[in-house]
CSV table of C-alpha atoms and ligand atoms in Angstrom, one decimal:
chain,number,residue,atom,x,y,z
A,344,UNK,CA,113.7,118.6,107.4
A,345,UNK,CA,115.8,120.9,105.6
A,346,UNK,CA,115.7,119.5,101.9
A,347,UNK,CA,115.6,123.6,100.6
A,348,UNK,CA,117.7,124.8,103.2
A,349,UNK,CA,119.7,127.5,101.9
A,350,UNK,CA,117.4,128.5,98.7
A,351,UNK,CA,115.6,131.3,97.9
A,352,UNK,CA,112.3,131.7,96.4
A,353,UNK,CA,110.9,133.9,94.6
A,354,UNK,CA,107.1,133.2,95.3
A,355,UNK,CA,104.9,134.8,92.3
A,356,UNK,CA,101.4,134.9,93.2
A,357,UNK,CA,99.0,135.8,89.9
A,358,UNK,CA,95.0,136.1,90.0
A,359,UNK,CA,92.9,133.2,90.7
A,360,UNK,CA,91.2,131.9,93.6
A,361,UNK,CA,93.6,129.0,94.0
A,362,UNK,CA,95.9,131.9,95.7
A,363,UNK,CA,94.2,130.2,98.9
A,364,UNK,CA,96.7,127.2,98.3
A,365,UNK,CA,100.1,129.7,97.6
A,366,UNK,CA,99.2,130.7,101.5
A,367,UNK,CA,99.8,127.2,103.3
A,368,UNK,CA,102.6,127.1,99.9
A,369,UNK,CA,104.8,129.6,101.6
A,370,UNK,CA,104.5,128.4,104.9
A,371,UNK,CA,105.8,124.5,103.6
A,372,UNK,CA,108.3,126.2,101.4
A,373,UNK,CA,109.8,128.1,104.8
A,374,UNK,CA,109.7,124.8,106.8
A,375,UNK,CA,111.6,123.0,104.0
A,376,UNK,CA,114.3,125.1,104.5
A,377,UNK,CA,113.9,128.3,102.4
A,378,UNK,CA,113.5,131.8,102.6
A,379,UNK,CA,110.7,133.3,100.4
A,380,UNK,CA,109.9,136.5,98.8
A,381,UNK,CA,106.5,137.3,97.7
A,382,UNK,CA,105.8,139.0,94.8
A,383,UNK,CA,101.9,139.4,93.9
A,384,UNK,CA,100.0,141.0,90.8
A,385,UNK,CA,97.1,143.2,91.2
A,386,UNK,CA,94.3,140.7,90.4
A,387,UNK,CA,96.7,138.5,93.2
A,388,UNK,CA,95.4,140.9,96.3
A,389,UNK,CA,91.7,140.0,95.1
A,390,UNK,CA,92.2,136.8,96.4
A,391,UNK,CA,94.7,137.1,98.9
A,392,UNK,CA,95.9,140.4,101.1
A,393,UNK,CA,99.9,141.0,100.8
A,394,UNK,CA,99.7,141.2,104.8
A,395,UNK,CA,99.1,137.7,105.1
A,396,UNK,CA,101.6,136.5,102.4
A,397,UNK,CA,103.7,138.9,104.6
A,398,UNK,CA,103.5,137.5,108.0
A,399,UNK,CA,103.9,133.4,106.5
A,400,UNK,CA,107.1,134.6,104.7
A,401,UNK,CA,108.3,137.2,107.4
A,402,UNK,CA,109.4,139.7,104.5
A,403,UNK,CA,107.4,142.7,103.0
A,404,UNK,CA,105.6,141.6,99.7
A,405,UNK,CA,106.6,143.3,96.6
A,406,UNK,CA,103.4,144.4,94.5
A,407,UNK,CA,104.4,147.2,92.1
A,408,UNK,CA,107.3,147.8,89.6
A,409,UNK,CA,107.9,151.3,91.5
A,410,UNK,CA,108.7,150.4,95.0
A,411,UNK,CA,111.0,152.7,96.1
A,412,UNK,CA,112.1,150.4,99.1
A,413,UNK,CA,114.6,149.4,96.6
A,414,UNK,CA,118.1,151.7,96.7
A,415,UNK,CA,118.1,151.7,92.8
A,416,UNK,CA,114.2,151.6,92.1
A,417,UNK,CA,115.1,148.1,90.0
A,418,UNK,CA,113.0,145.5,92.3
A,419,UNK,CA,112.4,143.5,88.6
A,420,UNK,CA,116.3,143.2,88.9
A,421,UNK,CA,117.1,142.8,92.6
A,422,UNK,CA,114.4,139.9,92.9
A,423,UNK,CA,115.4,138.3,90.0
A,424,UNK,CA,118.8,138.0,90.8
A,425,UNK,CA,118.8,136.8,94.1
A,426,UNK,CA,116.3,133.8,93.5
A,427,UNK,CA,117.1,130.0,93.5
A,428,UNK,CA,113.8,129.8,91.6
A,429,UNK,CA,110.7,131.8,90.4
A,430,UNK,CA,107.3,130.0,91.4
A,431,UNK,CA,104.1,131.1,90.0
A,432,UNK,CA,101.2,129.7,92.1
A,433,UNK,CA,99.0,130.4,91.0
A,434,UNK,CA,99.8,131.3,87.3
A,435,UNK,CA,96.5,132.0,85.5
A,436,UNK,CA,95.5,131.6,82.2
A,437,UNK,CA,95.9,136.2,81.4
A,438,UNK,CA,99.6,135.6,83.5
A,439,UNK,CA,100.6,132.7,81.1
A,440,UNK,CA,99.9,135.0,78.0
A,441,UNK,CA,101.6,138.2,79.4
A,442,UNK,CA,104.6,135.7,79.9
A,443,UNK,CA,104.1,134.2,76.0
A,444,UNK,CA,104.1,137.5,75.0
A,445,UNK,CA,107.1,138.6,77.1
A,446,UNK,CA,104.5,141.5,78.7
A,447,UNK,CA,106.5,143.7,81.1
A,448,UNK,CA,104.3,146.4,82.4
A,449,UNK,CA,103.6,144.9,85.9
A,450,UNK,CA,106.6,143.9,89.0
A,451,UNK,CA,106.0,139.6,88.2
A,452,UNK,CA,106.2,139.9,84.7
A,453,UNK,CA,108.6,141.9,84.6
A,454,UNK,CA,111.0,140.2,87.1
A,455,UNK,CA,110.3,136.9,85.0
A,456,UNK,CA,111.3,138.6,81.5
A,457,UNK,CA,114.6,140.0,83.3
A,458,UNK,CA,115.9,137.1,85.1
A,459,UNK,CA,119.3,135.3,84.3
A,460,UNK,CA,117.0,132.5,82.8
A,461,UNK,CA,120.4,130.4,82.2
A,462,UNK,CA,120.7,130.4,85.8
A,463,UNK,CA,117.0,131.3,87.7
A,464,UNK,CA,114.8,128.5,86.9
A,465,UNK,CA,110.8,129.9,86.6
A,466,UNK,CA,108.1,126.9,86.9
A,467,UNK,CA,104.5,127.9,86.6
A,468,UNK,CA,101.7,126.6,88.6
A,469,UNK,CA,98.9,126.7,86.4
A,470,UNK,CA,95.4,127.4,88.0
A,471,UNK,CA,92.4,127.9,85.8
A,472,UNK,CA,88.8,126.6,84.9
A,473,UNK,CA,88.8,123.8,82.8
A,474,UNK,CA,87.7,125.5,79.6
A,475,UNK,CA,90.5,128.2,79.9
A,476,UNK,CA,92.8,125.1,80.1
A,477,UNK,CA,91.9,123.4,77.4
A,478,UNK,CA,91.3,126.2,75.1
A,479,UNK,CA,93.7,126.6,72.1
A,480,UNK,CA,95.1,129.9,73.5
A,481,UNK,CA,96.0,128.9,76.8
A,482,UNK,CA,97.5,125.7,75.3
A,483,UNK,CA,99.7,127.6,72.5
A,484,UNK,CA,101.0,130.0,75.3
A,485,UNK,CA,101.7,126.9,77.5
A,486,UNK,CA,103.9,126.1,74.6
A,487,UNK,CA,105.4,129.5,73.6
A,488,UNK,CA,106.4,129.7,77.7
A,489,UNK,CA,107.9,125.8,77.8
A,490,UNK,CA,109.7,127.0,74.7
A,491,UNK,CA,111.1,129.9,76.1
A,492,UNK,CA,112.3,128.0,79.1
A,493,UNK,CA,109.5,127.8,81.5
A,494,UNK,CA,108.9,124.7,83.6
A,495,UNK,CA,104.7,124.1,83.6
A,496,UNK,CA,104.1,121.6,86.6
A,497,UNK,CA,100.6,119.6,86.4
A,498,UNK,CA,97.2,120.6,87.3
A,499,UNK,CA,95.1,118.4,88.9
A,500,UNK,CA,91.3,116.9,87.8
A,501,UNK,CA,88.7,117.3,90.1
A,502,UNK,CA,86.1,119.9,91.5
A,503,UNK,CA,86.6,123.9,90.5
A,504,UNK,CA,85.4,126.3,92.0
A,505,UNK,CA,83.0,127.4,89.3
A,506,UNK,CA,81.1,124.1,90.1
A,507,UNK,CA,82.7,122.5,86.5
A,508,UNK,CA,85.0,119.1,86.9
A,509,UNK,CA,87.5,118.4,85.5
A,510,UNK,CA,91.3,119.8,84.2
A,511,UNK,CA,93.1,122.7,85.6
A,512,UNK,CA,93.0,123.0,89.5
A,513,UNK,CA,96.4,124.2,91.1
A,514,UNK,CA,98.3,121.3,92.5
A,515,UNK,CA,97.9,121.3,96.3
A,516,UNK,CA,100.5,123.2,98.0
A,517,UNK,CA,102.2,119.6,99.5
A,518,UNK,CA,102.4,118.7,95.7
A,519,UNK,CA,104.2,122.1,94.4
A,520,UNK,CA,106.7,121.7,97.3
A,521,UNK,CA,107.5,117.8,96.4
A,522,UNK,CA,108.0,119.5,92.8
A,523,UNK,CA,110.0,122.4,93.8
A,524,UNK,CA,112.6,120.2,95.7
A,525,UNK,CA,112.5,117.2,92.7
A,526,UNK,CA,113.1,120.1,90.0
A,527,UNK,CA,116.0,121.6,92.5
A,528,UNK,CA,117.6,118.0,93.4
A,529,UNK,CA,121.0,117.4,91.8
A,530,UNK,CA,120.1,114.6,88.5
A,531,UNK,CA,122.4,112.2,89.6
A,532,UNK,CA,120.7,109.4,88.2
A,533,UNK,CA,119.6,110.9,85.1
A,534,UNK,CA,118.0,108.3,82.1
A,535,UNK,CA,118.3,106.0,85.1
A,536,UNK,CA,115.1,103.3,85.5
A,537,UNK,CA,115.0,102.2,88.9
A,538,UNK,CA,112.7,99.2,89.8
A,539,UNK,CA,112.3,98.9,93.5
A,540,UNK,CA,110.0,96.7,96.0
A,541,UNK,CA,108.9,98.2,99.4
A,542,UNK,CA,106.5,97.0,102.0
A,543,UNK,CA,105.5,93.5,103.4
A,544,UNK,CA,103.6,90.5,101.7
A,545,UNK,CA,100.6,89.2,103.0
A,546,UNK,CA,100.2,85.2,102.2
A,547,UNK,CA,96.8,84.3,102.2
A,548,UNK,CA,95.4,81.2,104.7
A,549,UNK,CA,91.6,82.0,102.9
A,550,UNK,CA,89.6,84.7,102.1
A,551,UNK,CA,89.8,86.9,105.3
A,552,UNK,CA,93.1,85.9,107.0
A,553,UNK,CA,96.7,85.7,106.2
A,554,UNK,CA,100.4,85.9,107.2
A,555,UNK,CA,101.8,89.2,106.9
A,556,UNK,CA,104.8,91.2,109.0
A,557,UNK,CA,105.3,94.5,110.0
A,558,UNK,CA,107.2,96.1,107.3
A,559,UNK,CA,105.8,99.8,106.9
A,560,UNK,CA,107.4,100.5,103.5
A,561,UNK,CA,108.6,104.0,104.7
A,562,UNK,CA,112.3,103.2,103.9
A,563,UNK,CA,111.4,101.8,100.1
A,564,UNK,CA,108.6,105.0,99.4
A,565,UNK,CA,111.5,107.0,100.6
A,566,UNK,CA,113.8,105.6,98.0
A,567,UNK,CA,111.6,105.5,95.6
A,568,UNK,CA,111.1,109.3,96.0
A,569,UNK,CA,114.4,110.2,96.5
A,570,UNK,CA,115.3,108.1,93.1
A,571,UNK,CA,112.7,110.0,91.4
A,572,UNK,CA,114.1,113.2,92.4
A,573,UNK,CA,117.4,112.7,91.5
A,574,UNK,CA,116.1,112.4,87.8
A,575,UNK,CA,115.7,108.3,87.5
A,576,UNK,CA,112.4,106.7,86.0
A,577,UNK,CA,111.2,104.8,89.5
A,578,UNK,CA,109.1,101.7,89.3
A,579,UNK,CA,107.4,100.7,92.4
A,580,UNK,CA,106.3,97.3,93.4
A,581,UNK,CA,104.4,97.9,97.1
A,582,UNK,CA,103.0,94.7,99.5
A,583,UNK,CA,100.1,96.0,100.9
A,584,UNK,CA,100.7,99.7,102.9
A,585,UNK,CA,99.0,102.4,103.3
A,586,UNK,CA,101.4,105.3,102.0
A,587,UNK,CA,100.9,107.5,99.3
A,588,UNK,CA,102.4,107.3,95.9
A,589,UNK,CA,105.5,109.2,95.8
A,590,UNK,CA,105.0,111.9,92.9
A,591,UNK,CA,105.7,111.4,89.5
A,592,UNK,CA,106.4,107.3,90.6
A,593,UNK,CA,104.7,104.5,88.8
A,594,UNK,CA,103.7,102.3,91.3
A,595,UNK,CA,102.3,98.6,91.3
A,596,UNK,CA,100.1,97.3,94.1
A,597,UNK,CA,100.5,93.4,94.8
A,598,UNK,CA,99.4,91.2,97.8
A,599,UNK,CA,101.6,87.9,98.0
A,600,UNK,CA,105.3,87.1,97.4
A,601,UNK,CA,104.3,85.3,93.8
A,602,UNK,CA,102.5,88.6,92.8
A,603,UNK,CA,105.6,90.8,93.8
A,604,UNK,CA,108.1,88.1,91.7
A,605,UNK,CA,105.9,88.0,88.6
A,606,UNK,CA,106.1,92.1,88.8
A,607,UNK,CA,109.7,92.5,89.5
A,608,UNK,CA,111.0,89.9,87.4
A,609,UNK,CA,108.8,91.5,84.0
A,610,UNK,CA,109.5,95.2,84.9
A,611,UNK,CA,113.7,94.1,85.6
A,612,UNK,CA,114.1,93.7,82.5
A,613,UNK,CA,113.8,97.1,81.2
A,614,UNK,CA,115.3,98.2,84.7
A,615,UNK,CA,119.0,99.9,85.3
A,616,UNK,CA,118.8,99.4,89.4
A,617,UNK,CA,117.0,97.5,91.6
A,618,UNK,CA,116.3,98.1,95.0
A,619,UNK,CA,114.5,95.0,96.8
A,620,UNK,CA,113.4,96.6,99.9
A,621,UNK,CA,110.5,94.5,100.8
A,622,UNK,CA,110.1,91.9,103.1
A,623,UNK,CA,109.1,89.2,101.7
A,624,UNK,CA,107.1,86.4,103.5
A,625,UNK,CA,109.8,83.4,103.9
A,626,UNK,CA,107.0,80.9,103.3
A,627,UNK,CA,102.9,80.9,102.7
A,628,UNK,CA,100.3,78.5,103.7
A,629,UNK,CA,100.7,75.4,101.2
A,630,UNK,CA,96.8,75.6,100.1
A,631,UNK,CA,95.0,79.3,100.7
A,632,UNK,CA,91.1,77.7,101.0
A,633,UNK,CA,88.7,79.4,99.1
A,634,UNK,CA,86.2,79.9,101.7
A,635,UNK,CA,86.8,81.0,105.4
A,636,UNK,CA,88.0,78.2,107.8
A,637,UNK,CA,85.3,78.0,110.2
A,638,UNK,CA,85.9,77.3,114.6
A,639,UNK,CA,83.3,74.5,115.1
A,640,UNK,CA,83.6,74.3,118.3
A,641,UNK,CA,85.3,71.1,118.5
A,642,UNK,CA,88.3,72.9,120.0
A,643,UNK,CA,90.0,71.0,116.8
A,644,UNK,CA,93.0,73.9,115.4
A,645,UNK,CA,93.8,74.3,111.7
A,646,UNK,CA,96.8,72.4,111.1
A,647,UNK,CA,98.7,74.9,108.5
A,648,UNK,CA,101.2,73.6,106.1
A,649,UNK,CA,103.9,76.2,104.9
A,650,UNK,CA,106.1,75.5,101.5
A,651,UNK,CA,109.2,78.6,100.9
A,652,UNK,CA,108.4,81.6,98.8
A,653,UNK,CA,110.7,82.3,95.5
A,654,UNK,CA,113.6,84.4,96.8
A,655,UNK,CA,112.7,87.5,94.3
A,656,UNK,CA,116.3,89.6,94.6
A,657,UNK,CA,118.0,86.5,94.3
A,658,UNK,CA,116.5,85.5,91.2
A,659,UNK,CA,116.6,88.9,89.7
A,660,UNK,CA,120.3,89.2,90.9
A,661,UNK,CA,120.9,85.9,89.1
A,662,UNK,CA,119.3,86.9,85.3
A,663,UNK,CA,121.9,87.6,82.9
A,664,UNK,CA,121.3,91.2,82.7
A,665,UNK,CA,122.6,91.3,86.4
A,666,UNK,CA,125.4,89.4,86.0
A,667,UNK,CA,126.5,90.8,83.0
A,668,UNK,CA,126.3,94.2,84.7
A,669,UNK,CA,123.5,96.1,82.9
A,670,UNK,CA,121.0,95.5,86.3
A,671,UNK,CA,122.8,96.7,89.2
A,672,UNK,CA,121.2,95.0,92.3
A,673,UNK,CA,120.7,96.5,96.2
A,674,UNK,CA,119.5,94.1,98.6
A,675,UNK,CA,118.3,95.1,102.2
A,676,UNK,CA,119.0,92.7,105.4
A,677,UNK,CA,116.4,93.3,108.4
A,678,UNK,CA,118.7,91.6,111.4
A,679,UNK,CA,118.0,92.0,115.1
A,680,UNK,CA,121.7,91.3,115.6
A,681,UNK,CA,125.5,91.1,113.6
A,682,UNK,CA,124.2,93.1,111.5
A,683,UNK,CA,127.9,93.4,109.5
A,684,UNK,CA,128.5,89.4,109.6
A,685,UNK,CA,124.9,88.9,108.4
A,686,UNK,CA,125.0,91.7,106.2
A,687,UNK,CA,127.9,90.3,104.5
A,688,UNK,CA,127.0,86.5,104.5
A,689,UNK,CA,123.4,87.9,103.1
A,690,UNK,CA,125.1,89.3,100.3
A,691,UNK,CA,127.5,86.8,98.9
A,692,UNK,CA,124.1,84.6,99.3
A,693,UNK,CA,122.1,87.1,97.0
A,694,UNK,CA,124.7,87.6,94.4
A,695,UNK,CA,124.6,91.4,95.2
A,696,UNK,CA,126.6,94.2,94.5
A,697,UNK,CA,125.6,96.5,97.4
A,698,UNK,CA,123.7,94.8,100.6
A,699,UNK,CA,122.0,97.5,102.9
A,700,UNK,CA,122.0,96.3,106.2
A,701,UNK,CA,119.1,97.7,109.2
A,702,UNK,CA,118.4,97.0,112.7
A,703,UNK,CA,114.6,95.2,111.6
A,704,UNK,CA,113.1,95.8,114.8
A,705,UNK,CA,114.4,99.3,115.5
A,706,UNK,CA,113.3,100.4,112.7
A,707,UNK,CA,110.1,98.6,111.4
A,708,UNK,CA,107.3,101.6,111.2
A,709,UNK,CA,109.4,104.1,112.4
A,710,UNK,CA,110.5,107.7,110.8
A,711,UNK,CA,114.1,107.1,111.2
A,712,UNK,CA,116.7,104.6,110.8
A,713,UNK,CA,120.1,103.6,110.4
A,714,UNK,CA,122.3,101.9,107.8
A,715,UNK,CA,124.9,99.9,107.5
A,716,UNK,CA,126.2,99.7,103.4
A,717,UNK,CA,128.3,96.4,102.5
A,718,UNK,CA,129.9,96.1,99.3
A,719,UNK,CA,133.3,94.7,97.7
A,720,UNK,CA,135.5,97.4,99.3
A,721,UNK,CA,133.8,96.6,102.8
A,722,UNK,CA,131.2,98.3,105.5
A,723,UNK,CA,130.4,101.8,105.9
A,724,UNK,CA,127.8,103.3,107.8
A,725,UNK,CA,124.8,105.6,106.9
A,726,UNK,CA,124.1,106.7,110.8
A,727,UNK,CA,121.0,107.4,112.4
A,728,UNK,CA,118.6,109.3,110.4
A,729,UNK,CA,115.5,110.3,109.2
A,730,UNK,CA,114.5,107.9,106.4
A,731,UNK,CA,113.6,110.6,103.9
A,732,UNK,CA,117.6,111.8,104.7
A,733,UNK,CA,118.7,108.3,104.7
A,734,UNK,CA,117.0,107.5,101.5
A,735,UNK,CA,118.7,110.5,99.5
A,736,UNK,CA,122.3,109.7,100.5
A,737,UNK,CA,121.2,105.8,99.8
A,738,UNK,CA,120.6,107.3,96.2
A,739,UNK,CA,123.3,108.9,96.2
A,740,UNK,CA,125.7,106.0,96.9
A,741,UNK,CA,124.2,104.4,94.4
A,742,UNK,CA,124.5,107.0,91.5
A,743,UNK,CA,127.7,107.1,92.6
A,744,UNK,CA,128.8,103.2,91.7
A,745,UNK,CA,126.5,103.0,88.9
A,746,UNK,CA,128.1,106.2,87.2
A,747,UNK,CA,131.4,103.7,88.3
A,748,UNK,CA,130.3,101.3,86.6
A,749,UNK,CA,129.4,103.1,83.4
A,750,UNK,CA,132.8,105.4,83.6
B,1440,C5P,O1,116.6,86.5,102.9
B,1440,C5P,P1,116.2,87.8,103.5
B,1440,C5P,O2,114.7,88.0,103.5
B,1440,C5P,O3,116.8,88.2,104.8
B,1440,C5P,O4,116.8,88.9,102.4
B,1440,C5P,C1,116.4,90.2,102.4
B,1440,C5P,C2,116.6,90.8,101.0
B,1440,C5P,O5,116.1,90.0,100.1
B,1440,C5P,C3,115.8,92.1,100.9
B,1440,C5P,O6,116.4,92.9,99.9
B,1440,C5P,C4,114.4,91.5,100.4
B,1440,C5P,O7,113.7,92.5,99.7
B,1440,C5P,C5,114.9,90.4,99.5
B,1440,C5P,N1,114.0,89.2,99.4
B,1440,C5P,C6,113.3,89.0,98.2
B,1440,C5P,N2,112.5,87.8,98.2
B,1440,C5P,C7,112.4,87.0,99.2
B,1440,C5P,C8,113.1,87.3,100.4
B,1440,C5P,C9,113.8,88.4,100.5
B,1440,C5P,O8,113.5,89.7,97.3
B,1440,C5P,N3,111.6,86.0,99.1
């Protein structure tokens, strides 16, 4: 997937032995889409040689101020100007303060003080033992660079490589990426809180068995993630999956259809959007026994006795913050057939806005998808995709009628 096709990077790689991360960095950066120039300080090549930052990025790496490769001997200015965005990782603790101090007597400091900072972001990827972090200096210099325009991503808490625990690893190289295309995504829903709920329910018969479908939650993460990037607050109410968190999402785990309304309905009301992309169980088991139903033999069966589960988008459609417009609501329809004739009965049922019809069995687990988008002007189609593609022109459409909404 191409998400920074078309960009280029300027990769800055200062000293610290998190450089071992900026390696596989690169390489994700370039299969996202973008090319990537390396540029590494001197203390950098203790950790890491140029040649192999050379041969992930498939360009010579630029280590001195000097380099008389460059037609006007100005590499602090060519670099700069060509970027998309300057990424320190890792940026140490001594490259944070040569930047608070606007230090220019080394090629990555230099090109950071000299580039068009209206129009060249520079985030930093701090990387440092946890005493360095915390102390006052590195924290006054983190805000003397944020002040001056610098975006700090996170570090993470864990293991160092001192042996210490605790704040002020480098975000793995997966991580930096996610943040590098968020930070680069067009903030089309801007001050936007979006509350959305992805995967299936599982309805409890007793202790160890249940009724449950095979809803992945791949299309609902991918919103969710897609929503975040485009600048919105994202809420995430998830049935039981196993996906990771989307970065920078607030998620909520919940097992059956009653925990996923009591979460929805409190979090809606402090919600702009919702997205109800989980499929909920239709109906649970009427009494969930508190120990396990035991086979005796008898060849007797468990007679099961089902009552309907509350209709969660409904009921948040319903509230008077939907109808009176401040809640816009999406619904999803999983149909194995007509999809546009269910799609459309599905949404005049709901009391939605946008219905988001999908093929349920073509796409249930999958990577890709396809989608069929029914509102009051009619259908229109979102063809055949992956989801993470599908899930940022879904955003998009809906940026697009809530920005309607609030023009
Ligand atoms: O009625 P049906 O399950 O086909 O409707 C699908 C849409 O309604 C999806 O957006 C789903 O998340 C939502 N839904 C819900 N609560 C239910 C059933 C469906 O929010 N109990």
């Amino acid at each position: 997937m191409d998400q920074l096709s078309g960009k280029h990077i300027v990769l800055g790689l200062s000293g610290g032995v998190a450089a071992f991360k900026s390696a596989e960095l690169c390489r994700r950066l370039i299969k996202a889409g973008a090319t990537v120039q390396v540029v590494m300080t001197e203390a950098a090549q203790q950790f890491m040689t140029p040649v192999t930052m050379q041969a992930l990025s498939g360009r010579p790496v630029y280590l001195s101020q000097w380099d008389a490769r460059e037609h006007n001997n100005m590499p602090h200015i060519n670099l700069s100007r060509d970027a998309d965005a300057i990424l320190i990782a890792p940026a140490s603790a001594d490259f944070i303060a040569r930047l608070a101090q606007g230090r220019a007597d080394e090629l990555l400091s230099l090109l950071c003080l000299a580039r068009p900072a209206d129009r060249v972001p520079l985030l930093l990827a701090p990387a440092m033992n946890r005493e360095m972090w915390a102390h006052p200096a590195t924290q006054r210099n983190l805000g003397q660079v944020v002040d001056d325009g610098a975006h700090v991503l996170g570090v993470a808490h864990g293991d160092q490589a001192c042996g210490e625990f605790g704040d002020g690893r480098m975000l793995e190289a997966e991580e930096l990426t996610e943040e590098l295309i968020a930070f680069l995504t067009p903030k089309s829903l801007a001050g936007q809180r979006l509350l959305i709920t992805a995967g299936p329910t599982f309805e409890a018969i007793d202790p160890v068995r249940g009724i449950t479908n095979l809803s992945s939650g791949k299309m609902g993460f991918a919103i969710a993630r897609a929503a975040r990037e485009a600048g919105a607050e994202v809420t995430l109410v998830a049935g039981p999956v196993h996906l990771p968190t989307p970065r920078g999402v607030a998620r909520i785990d919940v097992q059956s259809a009653e925990d996923m309304r009591q979460a929805a309905v409190e979090h809606a009301q402090l919600a702009d959007i919702f997205v109800a992309t989980a499929a909920v169980a239709d109906w649970r088991p009427a009494e969930t026994a508190e120990h396990k139903i035991k086979k005796d033999g008898s060849g007797e069966v468990p007679h099961l006795a089902f009552v309907e589960n509350p209709d969660i988008l409904s009921e948040v459609a319903h509230s008077p913050r939907a109808q009176s417009g401040e809640l816009f609501c999406v619904g999803f329809a999983a149909e194995s057939q007509d999809l546009l004739a269910n799609a459309q009965a599905k949404r005049a049922r709901k009391g939605v806005p946008l219905l988001v019809g999908n093929i349920g069995p073509a796409t249930f687990g999958k990577d890709d998808n396809a989608l069929l988008l029914v509102d009051d002007e009619g259908a229109s189609e979102l063809p055949q995709a992956s989801k993470r593609v599908l899930a940022q022109q879904l955003v998009a459409e809906i940026a697009r009628r809530v920005s309607g909404l609030a023009a």
